[in-house]
mmCIF file of C-alpha atoms and ligand atoms in Angstrom:
data_model
loop_
_atom_site.group_PDB
_atom_site.id
_atom_site.type_symbol
_atom_site.label_atom_id
_atom_site.label_comp_id
_atom_site.label_asym_id
_atom_site.label_seq_id
_atom_site.Cartn_x
_atom_site.Cartn_y
_atom_site.Cartn_z
ATOM 1 C CA MET X 1 -8.423 -14.072 -2.451
ATOM 2 C CA LEU X 2 -4.981 -12.925 -1.166
ATOM 3 C CA ASN X 3 -2.939 -14.880 1.313
ATOM 4 C CA ILE X 4 -1.446 -12.120 3.249
ATOM 5 C CA PRO X 5 2.181 -12.850 4.691
ATOM 6 C CA CYS X 6 1.697 -11.451 8.496
ATOM 7 C CA PRO X 7 5.399 -11.105 10.251
ATOM 8 C CA PHE X 8 3.758 -12.650 13.284
ATOM 9 C CA CYS X 9 0.724 -14.817 12.174
ATOM 10 C CA GLY X 10 2.238 -16.224 9.067
ATOM 11 C CA GLN X 11 0.001 -16.853 5.703
ATOM 12 C CA ARG X 12 -3.597 -15.140 6.691
ATOM 13 C CA ASN X 13 -6.693 -14.842 4.503
ATOM 14 C CA GLU X 14 -7.240 -11.624 3.332
ATOM 15 C CA SER X 15 -10.687 -11.719 5.008
ATOM 16 C CA GLU X 16 -8.644 -11.048 8.189
ATOM 17 C CA PHE X 17 -7.100 -7.591 7.001
ATOM 18 C CA ALA X 18 -8.554 -4.082 6.309
ATOM 19 C CA TYR X 19 -7.102 -2.495 3.155
ATOM 20 C CA GLY X 20 -5.057 0.516 4.301
ATOM 21 C CA GLY X 21 -4.341 1.673 0.528
ATOM 22 C CA PRO X 22 -1.174 2.375 -1.223
ATOM 23 C CA VAL X 23 1.873 3.948 0.110
ATOM 24 C CA LYS X 24 1.997 7.512 -0.877
ATOM 25 C CA PRO X 25 5.197 9.761 -0.844
ATOM 26 C CA ASP X 26 6.083 11.984 1.726
ATOM 27 C CA ARG X 27 3.520 14.599 2.387
ATOM 28 C CA PRO X 28 5.335 17.657 0.508
ATOM 29 C CA GLN X 29 5.331 21.091 2.699
ATOM 30 C CA PRO X 30 2.151 22.843 1.053
ATOM 31 C CA ASP X 31 4.331 26.439 0.890
ATOM 32 C CA LYS X 32 7.260 24.770 -0.933
ATOM 33 C CA VAL X 33 5.285 23.005 -3.852
ATOM 34 C CA SER X 34 3.032 24.721 -6.391
ATOM 35 C CA ASN X 35 -0.722 24.589 -6.319
ATOM 36 C CA ASP X 36 -0.879 21.781 -8.939
ATOM 37 C CA GLN X 37 1.835 19.626 -7.236
ATOM 38 C CA TRP X 38 -0.160 20.037 -3.870
ATOM 39 C CA VAL X 39 -3.589 19.028 -5.551
ATOM 40 C CA ASP X 40 -2.155 16.102 -7.165
ATOM 41 C CA TYR X 41 -0.630 15.141 -3.848
ATOM 42 C CA LEU X 42 -4.133 15.425 -2.147
ATOM 43 C CA THR X 43 -6.110 13.833 -4.834
ATOM 44 C CA GLN X 44 -3.986 11.199 -6.887
ATOM 45 C CA VAL X 45 -3.670 7.956 -5.596
ATOM 46 C CA PRO X 46 -0.792 5.621 -6.879
ATOM 47 C CA ASN X 47 -2.599 2.987 -9.357
ATOM 48 C CA PRO X 48 0.193 1.307 -11.694
ATOM 49 C CA LEU X 49 -0.334 -1.450 -13.773
ATOM 50 C CA GLY X 50 2.355 -3.759 -12.213
ATOM 51 C CA PRO X 51 3.612 -3.772 -8.557
ATOM 52 C CA VAL X 52 2.204 -1.226 -6.192
ATOM 53 C CA GLU X 53 2.985 -0.953 -2.282
ATOM 54 C CA GLU X 54 0.053 -1.150 -0.157
ATOM 55 C CA ARG X 55 -0.522 -1.233 3.674
ATOM 56 C CA TRP X 56 -2.662 -3.821 5.252
ATOM 57 C CA TRP X 57 -3.946 -3.897 8.893
ATOM 58 C CA HIS X 58 -4.553 -7.051 10.370
ATOM 59 C CA VAL X 59 -7.607 -6.406 12.268
ATOM 60 C CA LYS X 60 -8.945 -9.815 12.871
ATOM 61 C CA GLY X 61 -5.629 -11.168 13.817
ATOM 62 C CA CYS X 62 -2.427 -9.595 15.760
ATOM 63 C CA GLY X 63 -3.151 -6.125 15.154
ATOM 64 C CA THR X 64 -0.035 -5.173 13.359
ATOM 65 C CA TRP X 65 0.187 -2.912 10.160
ATOM 66 C CA LEU X 66 2.336 -4.504 7.290
ATOM 67 C CA THR X 67 3.491 -3.299 3.912
ATOM 68 C CA ILE X 68 3.300 -5.646 0.923
ATOM 69 C CA TRP X 69 3.931 -5.260 -2.721
ATOM 70 C CA ARG X 70 0.926 -6.651 -4.959
ATOM 71 C CA ASP X 71 1.119 -6.730 -9.010
ATOM 72 C CA THR X 72 -2.134 -5.166 -10.117
ATOM 73 C CA ARG X 73 -2.036 -7.438 -13.112
ATOM 74 C CA THR X 74 -2.041 -10.705 -11.279
ATOM 75 C CA HIS X 75 -3.420 -9.822 -7.896
ATOM 76 C CA ASP X 76 -0.062 -11.726 -6.567
ATOM 77 C CA ILE X 77 2.144 -10.577 -3.914
ATOM 78 C CA VAL X 78 5.548 -9.952 -5.049
ATOM 79 C CA GLU X 79 8.812 -8.989 -3.827
ATOM 80 C CA GLU X 80 9.849 -5.455 -3.656
ATOM 81 C CA PRO X 81 10.791 -4.318 -7.198
ATOM 82 C CA GLY X 82 14.618 -3.999 -7.600
ATOM 83 C CA ASP X 83 16.153 -1.051 -9.383
ATOM 84 C CA ALA X 84 15.894 -3.217 -12.665
ATOM 85 C CA GLY X 85 12.477 -3.482 -12.654
HETATM 86 ZN ZN1 LIG V 101 -1.091 -10.814 12.342
#
């Protein structure tokens, strides 16, 4: 079970949150990219082995949306990876 750091409520149990999914790249203009790139944007979900940036909604708490980095290998919340990582 994750303990997620809410900026308003502090460390809270994962059961108080709703998963909002991974943070995706900015939506491209459909007429500025190839069909393959557009289909990839619509259908591909970031699923790296390692840190992934995710959105969570503190739905049973203060109601804020927050972004965390979670390591998919350990399920631990980690610091935002730097340029060296
Ligand atoms: Zn909160």
